[in-house]
Coordinates of C-alpha atoms in Angstrom, one line a residue:
M1331 CA 58.0 119.5 79.9
S1332 CA 59.5 119.1 82.7
K1333 CA 61.6 122.0 84.6
L1334 CA 64.4 120.1 84.0
L1335 CA 64.3 121.3 80.3
R1336 CA 62.7 123.9 80.5
Q1337 CA 65.8 124.8 82.8
L1338 CA 68.0 123.9 80.2
V1339 CA 66.1 126.1 77.5
K1340 CA 66.8 128.5 79.6
E1341 CA 70.4 128.5 80.4
G1342 CA 71.0 127.9 75.9
I1343 CA 71.7 124.3 76.4
L1344 CA 69.2 123.2 74.4
D1345 CA 66.5 125.6 72.2
K1346 CA 62.8 125.3 72.5
E1347 CA 62.3 122.8 69.7
E1348 CA 64.5 120.5 70.6
A1349 CA 63.5 120.5 74.3
L1350 CA 59.9 119.2 72.8
S1351 CA 60.8 116.2 71.0
L1352 CA 63.2 115.2 74.1
D1353 CA 60.3 115.5 75.9
Y1354 CA 58.3 113.1 73.9
E1355 CA 61.2 111.1 73.2
I1356 CA 61.5 110.5 76.7
R1357 CA 58.0 109.9 78.1
S1358 CA 57.7 107.1 75.7
S1359 CA 60.8 106.0 76.2
G1360 CA 60.1 105.1 79.9
K1361 CA 63.8 106.5 81.2
K1362 CA 64.3 109.2 83.7
E1363 CA 64.8 112.4 81.3
E1364 CA 68.4 112.9 83.2
E1365 CA 69.5 108.8 81.6
V1366 CA 68.2 110.4 78.4
L1367 CA 70.1 113.6 78.3
L1368 CA 73.2 111.5 79.5
E1369 CA 73.3 108.6 77.4
R1370 CA 72.8 111.7 73.9
R1371 CA 75.7 113.3 75.3
I1372 CA 73.4 116.6 75.2
V1373 CA 75.0 117.8 78.0
S1374 CA 77.8 116.9 81.2
E1375 CA 76.8 114.4 84.2
D1376 CA 77.9 117.3 86.5
V1377 CA 76.4 120.3 84.8
L1378 CA 72.9 118.4 84.6
F1379 CA 73.3 117.7 88.5
G1380 CA 74.3 120.9 89.0
I1381 CA 71.2 122.4 88.2
K1382 CA 69.3 119.4 88.8
S1383 CA 70.6 120.4 92.8
R1384 CA 69.8 124.0 92.1
L1385 CA 65.8 123.2 90.7
L1386 CA 65.3 120.1 93.8
G1387 CA 66.7 122.2 96.6
F1388 CA 69.2 120.0 97.1
P1389 CA 72.9 120.3 97.8
L1390 CA 75.1 118.8 95.2
K1391 CA 78.0 116.3 97.5
K1392 CA 80.9 115.1 95.8
V1393 CA 82.6 112.5 98.1
S1394 CA 86.2 110.7 97.8
L1395 CA 85.7 107.1 98.2
D1396 CA 88.5 107.3 101.2
K1397 CA 86.3 108.9 103.1
V1398 CA 83.4 106.6 102.9
S1399 CA 84.2 104.3 105.9
S1400 CA 83.0 100.4 106.3
D1401 CA 81.7 101.1 109.4
L1402 CA 79.5 103.7 107.6
L1403 CA 78.6 101.1 104.9
E1404 CA 77.4 99.2 107.8
L1405 CA 74.2 101.9 108.7
V1406 CA 72.4 101.3 104.8
P1407 CA 72.4 97.5 103.7
E1408 CA 73.7 97.3 99.6
E1409 CA 70.7 95.4 99.2
S1410 CA 68.4 99.2 100.1
A1411 CA 71.6 101.2 98.7
R1412 CA 71.3 99.4 94.8
F1413 CA 67.5 99.1 95.5
Y1414 CA 66.7 102.7 95.7
Q1415 CA 70.2 104.7 94.4
I1416 CA 71.2 105.9 97.7
A1417 CA 74.9 105.8 99.4
P1418 CA 76.0 106.8 103.1
L1419 CA 78.4 110.2 102.8
G1420 CA 79.4 110.6 106.2
K1421 CA 78.3 111.0 110.1
H1422 CA 78.3 114.3 112.1
N1423 CA 77.7 113.6 115.6
K1424 CA 73.6 111.5 115.4
T1425 CA 73.3 113.2 111.5
L1426 CA 73.7 110.7 108.4
E1427 CA 74.7 112.5 105.4
I1428 CA 73.4 110.2 102.7
G1429 CA 73.4 110.8 99.2
M1430 CA 70.8 110.3 96.6
V1431 CA 70.7 110.2 92.6
W1432 CA 67.0 110.9 92.8
P1433 CA 65.6 113.2 95.8
E1434 CA 62.1 112.9 93.9
D1435 CA 61.8 109.4 94.7
L1436 CA 59.0 109.0 97.5
K1437 CA 59.9 105.4 98.6
A1438 CA 63.2 106.1 98.7
R1439 CA 62.6 108.9 100.9
E1440 CA 60.4 106.5 102.9
A1441 CA 63.1 103.8 103.1
I1442 CA 65.4 106.4 104.3
K1443 CA 62.8 107.3 106.9
F1444 CA 62.6 103.8 107.7
L1445 CA 66.5 102.9 108.0
A1446 CA 66.8 106.2 110.6
R1447 CA 64.3 104.8 112.8
R1448 CA 65.5 101.7 112.5
G1449 CA 69.3 103.1 113.3
G1450 CA 68.0 106.0 116.3
F1451 CA 69.8 108.7 113.9
S1452 CA 68.4 111.8 112.0
Y1453 CA 69.8 112.6 108.2
K1454 CA 70.6 115.0 105.9
I1455 CA 70.3 114.4 102.1
F1456 CA 72.2 115.4 99.3
L1457 CA 72.3 114.9 95.5
I1458 CA 75.4 113.2 94.1
T1459 CA 75.3 111.7 90.4
P1460 CA 75.0 108.5 88.9
S1461 CA 78.5 108.0 88.5
N1462 CA 79.5 108.9 92.2
L1463 CA 77.5 106.4 93.3
K1464 CA 79.1 103.8 91.5
E1465 CA 82.1 104.3 92.7
I1466 CA 80.6 104.2 96.5
L1467 CA 78.5 101.0 95.8
K1468 CA 82.5 99.2 94.8
K1469 CA 82.6 99.4 98.7
Y1470 CA 80.4 97.1 99.6
R1471 CA 82.2 94.4 97.2
A1472 CA 85.5 95.4 98.4
P1473 CA 87.5 92.6 99.8
R1474 CA 87.9 92.8 103.6
R1475 CA 84.2 93.5 104.0
E1476 CA 83.1 90.2 101.8
V1477 CA 85.7 88.3 103.6
G1478 CA 84.8 89.6 107.2
K1479 CA 81.1 88.5 106.5
A1480 CA 81.7 85.1 105.0
L1481 CA 84.1 84.5 108.1
E1482 CA 81.0 85.6 110.2
E1483 CA 79.1 82.8 108.5
L1484 CA 81.9 80.0 108.8
E1485 CA 82.3 81.2 112.6
S1486 CA 78.5 80.5 113.7
E1487 CA 79.2 77.4 111.9
I1488 CA 82.0 76.4 113.5
R1489 CA 80.6 77.8 117.0
S1490 CA 77.7 75.3 116.4
E1491 CA 79.7 72.4 115.7
E1492 CA 80.9 73.2 119.3
I1493 CA 77.9 73.6 121.2
R1494 CA 76.6 70.3 119.5
G1495 CA 80.0 69.3 121.6
R1496 CA 81.9 68.3 118.4
R1497 CA 85.7 69.7 117.9
V1498 CA 85.8 70.7 114.4
G1499 CA 88.3 67.8 113.4
V1500 CA 89.9 67.2 109.4
E1501 CA 86.6 66.2 108.6
E1502 CA 84.1 68.6 109.9
M1503 CA 87.6 71.0 108.0
E1504 CA 87.0 68.9 104.8
R1505 CA 83.1 69.7 104.5
M1506 CA 83.5 72.9 104.8
V1507 CA 85.6 73.7 102.4
E1508 CA 82.8 72.5 99.7
E1509 CA 80.1 74.7 101.4
A1510 CA 79.4 77.9 101.1
P1511 CA 81.6 80.3 103.3
I1512 CA 85.1 79.4 102.4
S1513 CA 84.3 79.0 99.2
K1514 CA 83.0 82.9 99.0
V1515 CA 86.4 83.8 101.2
V1516 CA 88.5 82.1 98.5
G1517 CA 86.4 83.2 95.6
V1518 CA 86.9 87.1 96.6
I1519 CA 90.2 86.7 97.3
I1520 CA 91.0 85.6 93.4
R1521 CA 88.5 88.4 92.2
Y1522 CA 89.4 90.7 93.6
A1523 CA 93.0 89.4 92.5
V1524 CA 92.4 89.6 89.1
E1525 CA 89.6 92.9 89.1
A1526 CA 93.1 94.7 91.0
E1527 CA 95.0 93.5 88.0
A1528 CA 97.8 91.0 90.4
S1529 CA 100.5 89.3 88.9
D1530 CA 100.3 86.7 91.9
I1531 CA 98.9 86.3 95.2
H1532 CA 100.6 84.7 98.3
I1533 CA 98.4 83.6 101.0
E1534 CA 100.7 82.8 103.8
P1535 CA 100.7 81.6 107.6
T1536 CA 102.3 83.9 109.9
R1537 CA 102.1 83.1 113.9
E1538 CA 99.2 84.7 114.8
K1539 CA 97.4 86.3 111.2
L1540 CA 96.8 84.3 108.0
R1541 CA 97.8 87.2 106.0
V1542 CA 96.9 87.5 102.2
R1543 CA 99.2 89.6 99.6
F1544 CA 98.3 90.9 96.7
R1545 CA 101.8 91.2 93.7
I1546 CA 100.4 94.2 91.6
L1547 CA 102.3 96.1 89.3
G1548 CA 105.8 94.4 90.6
I1549 CA 105.2 94.9 94.4
L1550 CA 103.2 92.8 97.2
H1551 CA 101.0 94.3 99.0
S1552 CA 99.1 93.2 101.9
S1553 CA 95.5 93.6 102.0
I1554 CA 93.3 91.4 103.9
L1555 CA 94.4 89.3 107.5
L1556 CA 92.3 86.3 108.2
P1557 CA 92.1 84.0 111.4
L1558 CA 94.4 81.5 111.3
K1559 CA 92.3 79.2 112.6
I1560 CA 90.6 78.8 109.1
H1561 CA 94.4 78.5 107.3
P1562 CA 93.6 74.6 106.9
A1563 CA 90.4 75.1 105.3
V1564 CA 91.7 78.2 103.0
V1565 CA 94.2 76.0 101.5
A1566 CA 91.9 72.6 101.2
R1567 CA 90.0 74.5 99.1
V1568 CA 92.9 75.8 96.8
K1569 CA 94.2 72.4 96.9
I1570 CA 90.2 71.6 95.9
L1571 CA 90.5 74.2 92.5
S1572 CA 93.2 72.6 91.7
K1573 CA 93.1 69.1 91.8
L1574 CA 96.3 68.7 94.7
R1575 CA 95.8 66.2 97.3
I1576 CA 94.8 67.7 100.4
D1577 CA 96.5 65.5 103.3
E1578 CA 99.7 65.4 101.7
T1579 CA 101.2 68.9 103.8
R1580 CA 104.8 68.0 104.3
I1581 CA 106.1 68.1 100.8
P1582 CA 105.6 70.8 97.8
Q1583 CA 102.6 69.9 94.9
D1584 CA 102.0 72.7 91.8
G1585 CA 98.6 72.5 89.9
R1586 CA 96.2 74.5 87.7
F1587 CA 93.0 75.8 87.7
S1588 CA 90.6 77.9 85.1
A1589 CA 87.4 80.6 86.3
K1590 CA 85.5 82.6 84.5
I1591 CA 85.6 86.2 86.3
S1592 CA 84.2 89.8 85.4
G1593 CA 83.3 87.9 81.9
K1594 CA 86.6 87.0 81.1
E1595 CA 88.3 83.1 81.2
I1596 CA 91.4 83.0 84.0
D1597 CA 94.0 80.6 84.2
F1598 CA 95.7 80.3 88.0
R1599 CA 98.9 78.3 88.8
V1600 CA 98.8 77.1 92.3
S1601 CA 102.2 76.2 94.0
T1602 CA 102.1 75.1 97.7
F1603 CA 104.9 75.0 99.9
P1604 CA 105.8 73.6 103.3
T1605 CA 106.1 76.2 105.8
T1606 CA 107.4 75.6 109.4
L1607 CA 104.2 77.2 110.2
G1608 CA 102.1 75.6 107.3
E1609 CA 101.8 75.1 104.3
K1610 CA 102.4 78.7 102.3
V1611 CA 100.4 79.2 98.7
A1612 CA 101.4 81.2 95.8
I1613 CA 98.5 81.6 93.3
R1614 CA 100.2 82.9 89.3
V1615 CA 96.9 84.7 88.3
L1616 CA 97.6 84.2 83.6
D1617 CA 95.1 86.7 82.5
P1618 CA 95.3 86.8 78.7
T1619 CA 94.3 90.1 78.9
T1620 CA 97.0 91.4 80.3
G1621 CA 99.9 88.6 80.4
L1622 CA 100.0 88.5 76.3
R1623 CA 101.5 91.5 74.4
S1624 CA 102.0 92.1 71.0
F1625 CA 105.5 92.6 70.3
D1626 CA 105.7 96.8 69.8
Q1627 CA 103.6 97.1 73.0
L1628 CA 107.3 95.6 75.1
G1629 CA 108.5 98.8 75.2
L1630 CA 111.8 97.9 72.9
E1631 CA 112.1 101.5 70.7
G1632 CA 114.5 102.9 68.7
S1633 CA 117.7 100.9 67.9
S1634 CA 116.9 98.1 70.0
F1635 CA 114.0 97.4 68.4
E1636 CA 115.4 97.4 65.0
I1637 CA 118.0 94.3 66.0
V1638 CA 115.1 92.7 67.5
K1639 CA 112.5 92.5 64.6
K1640 CA 116.0 92.2 62.3
A1641 CA 116.6 88.8 64.5
I1642 CA 113.6 87.7 64.5
K1643 CA 113.7 87.4 60.8
K1644 CA 116.5 85.1 60.2
P1645 CA 115.7 81.6 59.2
Y1646 CA 118.2 80.0 62.4
G1647 CA 120.3 81.4 65.9
M1648 CA 119.2 81.9 68.9
I1649 CA 117.8 84.6 70.8
L1650 CA 118.5 84.2 74.4
V1651 CA 116.4 86.7 77.0
T1652 CA 117.5 87.6 80.3
G1653 CA 116.6 88.6 83.7
P1654 CA 114.8 87.7 87.1
T1655 CA 111.7 86.1 88.1
G1656 CA 109.2 88.8 87.3
S1657 CA 111.0 90.3 85.3
G1658 CA 108.5 89.5 82.0
K1659 CA 111.1 87.3 79.9
T1660 CA 108.2 84.7 79.1
T1661 CA 106.1 87.8 77.8
T1662 CA 108.6 89.2 75.3
L1663 CA 108.8 85.4 74.6
Y1664 CA 105.3 85.0 73.5
A1665 CA 105.4 88.4 71.8
I1666 CA 107.8 87.2 69.6
L1667 CA 106.1 83.8 69.1
R1668 CA 102.9 85.6 68.1
E1669 CA 104.5 87.6 65.6
L1670 CA 106.3 84.8 64.0
N1671 CA 103.4 82.8 64.1
K1672 CA 102.3 82.1 60.4
E1673 CA 100.3 79.5 58.5
A1674 CA 103.5 77.9 57.3
V1675 CA 105.6 78.0 59.9
N1676 CA 106.0 75.0 62.7
I1677 CA 105.9 76.4 65.7
V1678 CA 107.0 73.7 68.9
T1679 CA 107.6 74.8 72.0
L1680 CA 108.9 72.9 75.5
E1681 CA 107.8 75.1 78.7
D1682 CA 107.9 74.7 82.6
P1683 CA 104.9 75.6 83.2
V1684 CA 102.9 76.6 79.8
E1685 CA 101.4 79.8 81.1
Y1686 CA 99.0 81.1 78.0
F1687 CA 98.0 78.3 75.4
L1688 CA 98.7 80.6 71.6
D1689 CA 96.8 79.0 69.0
G1690 CA 98.7 78.1 66.2
I1691 CA 101.9 76.5 68.4
N1692 CA 102.2 73.5 69.9
Q1693 CA 102.6 73.7 73.1
S1694 CA 104.5 71.1 75.5
Q1695 CA 104.8 71.0 79.6
V1696 CA 107.8 69.7 81.0
R1697 CA 107.7 67.0 83.8
P1698 CA 110.3 66.5 85.9
E1699 CA 108.6 63.7 87.6
I1700 CA 108.9 61.1 85.1
G1701 CA 112.0 62.0 83.0
Y1702 CA 111.1 64.5 80.9
S1703 CA 113.0 67.1 80.6
F1704 CA 114.2 70.2 78.6
A1705 CA 116.6 68.3 77.5
H1706 CA 114.4 64.7 77.4
G1707 CA 112.2 67.0 75.0
L1708 CA 114.2 68.8 72.6
R1709 CA 116.4 65.2 71.8
H1710 CA 112.8 64.7 70.3
I1711 CA 111.5 68.1 69.7
L1712 CA 113.3 68.0 66.2
R1713 CA 111.4 64.8 64.4
Q1714 CA 108.7 67.0 64.7
D1715 CA 110.3 69.4 62.1
P1716 CA 110.0 72.4 63.8
N1717 CA 111.1 76.0 62.1
I1718 CA 111.0 77.2 65.4
I1719 CA 112.4 76.4 69.3
M1720 CA 111.1 77.7 72.0
V1721 CA 112.5 76.5 75.5
G1722 CA 111.8 77.9 78.4
E1723 CA 114.3 77.7 80.2
I1724 CA 119.2 76.7 78.8
R1725 CA 119.8 75.7 82.8
D1726 CA 121.7 72.8 82.1
E1727 CA 125.0 71.8 79.9
E1728 CA 122.9 68.8 77.9
T1729 CA 120.3 71.8 77.1
A1730 CA 122.5 74.5 75.8
A1731 CA 124.3 72.4 74.0
L1732 CA 121.4 70.8 72.5
A1733 CA 120.0 74.1 71.9
I1734 CA 123.2 75.7 70.3
H1735 CA 122.8 72.6 67.9
A1736 CA 119.1 73.2 66.8
A1737 CA 120.6 77.1 66.2
L1738 CA 123.2 75.4 63.9
T1739 CA 121.1 72.8 61.8
G1740 CA 118.3 75.6 60.4
H1741 CA 116.2 75.9 63.5
L1742 CA 115.6 79.8 64.9
V1743 CA 115.5 79.1 68.5
L1744 CA 113.9 80.8 71.7
S1745 CA 115.0 80.8 75.2
T1746 CA 116.1 82.2 78.2
I1747 CA 119.0 82.4 80.5
H1748 CA 119.5 83.3 83.8
T1749 CA 122.3 86.3 83.9
N1750 CA 122.2 89.8 85.5
N1751 CA 122.4 91.6 82.2
A1752 CA 123.1 90.6 78.6
L1753 CA 126.5 91.2 79.1
G1754 CA 126.8 87.6 80.7
V1755 CA 124.7 85.7 78.9
I1756 CA 128.0 85.1 76.6
P1757 CA 130.2 83.9 79.9
R1758 CA 127.5 81.6 80.7
L1759 CA 127.3 80.0 78.2
I1760 CA 130.8 79.1 78.4
D1761 CA 130.4 78.3 82.1
L1762 CA 127.8 75.5 80.6
K1763 CA 130.6 73.9 78.7
I1764 CA 129.5 75.7 75.5
K1765 CA 133.1 75.9 73.4
P1766 CA 133.3 79.6 71.9
Y1767 CA 133.3 78.8 68.5
L1768 CA 130.2 77.4 68.3
I1769 CA 128.2 80.6 70.0
S1770 CA 130.0 83.1 67.9
P1771 CA 128.0 81.2 65.1
S1772 CA 124.5 80.9 66.7
L1773 CA 123.9 83.2 69.0
L1774 CA 122.0 86.1 67.4
I1775 CA 121.2 88.4 69.8
A1776 CA 120.7 88.6 73.8
I1777 CA 117.6 90.2 75.1
S1778 CA 117.9 91.7 79.0
Q1779 CA 115.2 93.2 80.7
R1780 CA 113.4 94.1 83.8
L1781 CA 110.1 95.8 84.8
V1782 CA 109.0 99.3 85.6
R1783 CA 105.4 101.0 86.8
T1784 CA 105.0 103.4 84.6
L1785 CA 103.1 106.9 85.7
C1786 CA 99.4 107.1 85.2
P1787 CA 98.6 109.7 82.9
F1788 CA 95.3 111.0 84.4
C1789 CA 97.2 112.6 87.1
K1790 CA 101.4 112.7 86.3
K1791 CA 103.1 116.2 87.3
K1792 CA 105.4 117.7 85.4
I1793 CA 107.9 119.0 87.5
K1794 CA 111.7 120.5 87.5
P1795 CA 114.5 118.2 88.9
Q1796 CA 116.1 119.0 92.3
K1797 CA 120.2 120.1 91.5
E1798 CA 121.1 115.7 92.2
M1799 CA 118.8 114.4 90.1
E1800 CA 119.7 116.7 87.9
K1801 CA 123.5 116.4 87.8
M1802 CA 122.8 112.4 87.6
L1803 CA 120.1 112.6 84.7
L1804 CA 122.3 114.7 82.5
R1805 CA 125.5 112.8 83.3
E1806 CA 123.8 109.9 82.0
I1807 CA 122.7 111.3 78.6
D1808 CA 126.0 112.4 78.2
G1809 CA 126.9 109.0 78.5
L1810 CA 124.3 107.8 75.7
P1811 CA 125.3 106.7 72.4
E1812 CA 126.2 109.4 69.8
A1813 CA 123.5 108.0 67.0
V1814 CA 121.3 108.0 69.8
K1815 CA 121.9 111.9 71.3
K1816 CA 121.4 112.7 67.8
E1817 CA 117.8 111.3 68.0
I1818 CA 116.3 112.9 71.3
K1819 CA 115.4 116.1 72.3
I1820 CA 116.4 117.1 75.2
P1821 CA 113.9 119.2 77.1
K1822 CA 115.9 122.8 78.3
P1823 CA 115.3 123.6 81.2
L1824 CA 115.5 120.1 81.7
F1825 CA 112.2 118.2 83.5
I1826 CA 110.4 115.3 84.1
Y1827 CA 107.5 113.5 86.0
Q1828 CA 106.3 112.4 89.3
A1829 CA 103.5 110.4 90.7
V1830 CA 100.5 111.1 92.5
G1831 CA 97.8 109.2 92.7
C1832 CA 94.4 109.2 91.7
K1833 CA 90.9 107.7 92.0
K1834 CA 91.9 106.4 88.3
C1835 CA 95.2 104.8 89.7
N1836 CA 94.0 103.7 93.5
H1837 CA 95.9 106.8 94.1
T1838 CA 99.2 104.5 93.4
G1839 CA 100.1 107.0 90.7
Y1840 CA 101.1 104.4 88.3
G1841 CA 99.0 102.2 85.7
G1842 CA 100.5 99.3 84.2
R1843 CA 104.1 98.3 83.7
I1844 CA 106.6 98.2 80.6
G1845 CA 110.0 96.5 79.5
L1846 CA 113.4 98.3 80.0
F1847 CA 115.7 96.7 77.7
E1848 CA 119.3 96.4 76.3
V1849 CA 120.2 94.3 73.3
L1850 CA 123.3 92.2 72.7
K1851 CA 123.9 92.3 68.8
M1852 CA 126.7 89.7 67.6
T1853 CA 128.7 91.3 65.2
D1854 CA 132.8 90.2 63.4
K1855 CA 134.7 92.6 66.2
L1856 CA 132.3 90.3 69.1
R1857 CA 132.8 87.0 67.5
E1858 CA 136.7 88.0 67.2
I1859 CA 136.1 88.8 71.4
I1860 CA 134.9 85.2 71.8
L1861 CA 137.4 83.3 69.7
R1862 CA 140.0 85.4 71.8
E1863 CA 139.0 87.0 75.0
P1864 CA 135.5 86.8 76.3
S1865 CA 135.4 88.6 79.5
E1866 CA 132.7 90.7 80.4
L1867 CA 135.2 93.6 80.1
K1868 CA 136.0 93.1 76.6
I1869 CA 132.2 92.7 75.9
S1870 CA 131.7 96.0 77.2
E1871 CA 133.9 98.1 75.3
E1872 CA 132.0 96.3 72.3
T1873 CA 128.5 97.1 73.7
K1874 CA 129.8 100.7 73.7
R1875 CA 131.8 100.4 69.9
Q1876 CA 128.2 98.9 68.5
G1877 CA 126.2 101.7 70.6
M1878 CA 123.8 99.7 72.3
L1879 CA 121.7 100.9 75.3
T1880 CA 121.5 99.8 78.9
M1881 CA 119.0 99.2 80.7
K1882 CA 119.3 102.0 82.9
Q1883 CA 119.8 104.4 79.3
D1884 CA 116.9 103.1 78.0
G1885 CA 115.0 103.2 81.3
I1886 CA 116.4 107.2 82.0
L1887 CA 114.8 107.9 77.7
K1888 CA 111.4 106.5 79.1
V1889 CA 111.8 108.9 82.4
L1890 CA 112.4 111.6 79.6
E1891 CA 108.9 111.0 77.5
G1892 CA 106.8 111.0 80.9
V1893 CA 106.7 107.4 80.4
T1894 CA 107.8 106.0 83.8
S1895 CA 109.4 107.7 87.4
V1896 CA 113.3 108.0 88.3
E1897 CA 112.6 106.3 91.4
E1898 CA 111.1 103.6 89.4
V1899 CA 114.3 103.4 86.8
L1900 CA 116.9 103.2 89.6
R1901 CA 114.6 101.0 91.8
V1902 CA 114.8 98.5 89.6
A1903 CA 118.8 99.5 87.3
E1904 CA 120.6 100.5 90.2
E1905 CA 120.5 96.6 91.4
K1906 CA 123.2 96.3 88.3
Y1907 CA 124.8 99.6 87.7

C-alpha cells in the first residue's frame, strides 16, 4: 500500500479495507492513485494535495491567472508544460517558481533541469493541483498570445518576399490570406469570440492599429491590437469565408459562414462597411446554445408573463415587440415561435436575415435588392395557408397595413417595431397611416424590452444600499402596482446585491443576460382611448389603471431578487424614464 493511502487511513478518510481495495484497483487500472481518489470523490482535491504536499515535502501553491504573465509563459514551452504537467508560477530575481502536479516524476524533473540550463535561471518546485494547472495552461491559448505567434510567422513571410526584391502587393496578399498565418489570426479571433460567449466581433482600422473588439454581455471590450498592414489580409480572409467579393471595397457587403468550434456548429453573419480608414467588419456570432432560449427563460415574470402566455394562445391578432438593436427582440420572437411550434400549426416567417434555423418552421429571407421586401413577401405569404406569421420588422406603411390585414383575417402575427417603449407602439402605427379603428381589434399586446447583465451567482455580495440609493429604491417600490406590492416581500432592513468578480465570471461580476420587460395589453378602455385620443399621456394613464409594470420597475424587482444590480437597471432604464 502506498504512503498516500496509508496517510488517508491514518487521518480517518479511509478505513484499512477500503484502502486495500483501492490499492488493488489502482494497480490493475494503471491510473495514478490521485486520479482514482478524485474520480471516486473520496477526498477533495485541496485536501488530497495538501496531504501529498506534507508527504513529499514540496509546498502546495495556488496561483491566480492574473499573476501568470505572457513573459513568464515564454520560459516554459507549451508542449513541455502539457506533456510534463508543469507550469511557471512566478519569478523572483533569477529564480523561477515551477508548479508540478507530479513532482515524483523523475523525467519531468529532468526536463525542468534542461529548461533551467537553457534559460539561464535557477528554479524552485512547488506542488500544484490538476485544476490549477488546467487554468494556467489556458493562458497559453489566450488570443493575444496566439495571434502574436501567427503574426511572427506572417512577418517573416513578408520579410522573405521583400528580401527577394518583391513588394507584397495585392496578389501576394491574396495568396497569404489562404495560408496558415493569416488564417490562424482570423481563426483565433473567431474561436475566442465563441469561447467568451461574445455576441459580436468588430474588426476596425484606426490610424495606427487594427483594433479587434468583442461585445460580451452587451458591452464592447477592446481585446486585440494588430499591425495595420495586415488589415487587407484579415478582411480578405473573412470575405473568403463569407463568399464575398475580395476586390470590392467601395460598398458594404453582407454574407455568412458556419464553423464547428469546441464541438458546436456556429453560424457567423458578416457585414463589411467602407470607412475613411478602410473596411470595417462586423461579425454577429449566432451560437444556438446561447442565442436560443425557451419561453420561460426570457425573464418575463408575474402578471407580464401571464399576459403574454394568454396572448400567444389567441388564434389571431398581432403581437409587437419593440426595443433598440441588441435588446433581444429576435430572441423573444424565436422563444414564442418555439412555444407555438406544433405539428398541427403552419408557421411561416419573413426575416432579414434569418438568424437561427428552427426545425418545423418555414423561414424565408427577404432580399430587398431583388424586390423581395417584407411587404412583397407578406402579400404572397397568405397563399401559403399559415396559422402564424412572423415578420422581422414593420418599417413602412405597406408592411404595417399588410400585417394588420393578416391579423384581422384569422392569423396570429408576430413582429417588431421601433419605439422607445410599449406606450409608443400605438402612436407609431398611426404614424404609419394605420387607422385607429383597425388598431384596436388587431393589436393584442405590445412588449418593450431591454437586456441587463445578471450577477455572477458565485461572487455576488449582499450589501446595504447607501441612503440615496435606498430612497430611490423605496420610491420605486412605492410606485409599484398594488397587485405586485401584495405579492412581493420587501426585506427589512433593505439589502441588494453587488457585482464583485471571480474567476468563474472572468472577474467581471456578471455571468449572463436577462430581459427587462413592460407589456401593454389591449383592454376595452384602451380601445376607447385609441378611437378618441390616442396620445402617449392618455395611454400612460391606462397602463397605470391596468397595473402595467414599467421596465424600470421590472428591473427593480430583479434587483430585489438578487438577479441583477441597481447600476445595470439604471444603465438601460434611465435612458427612458
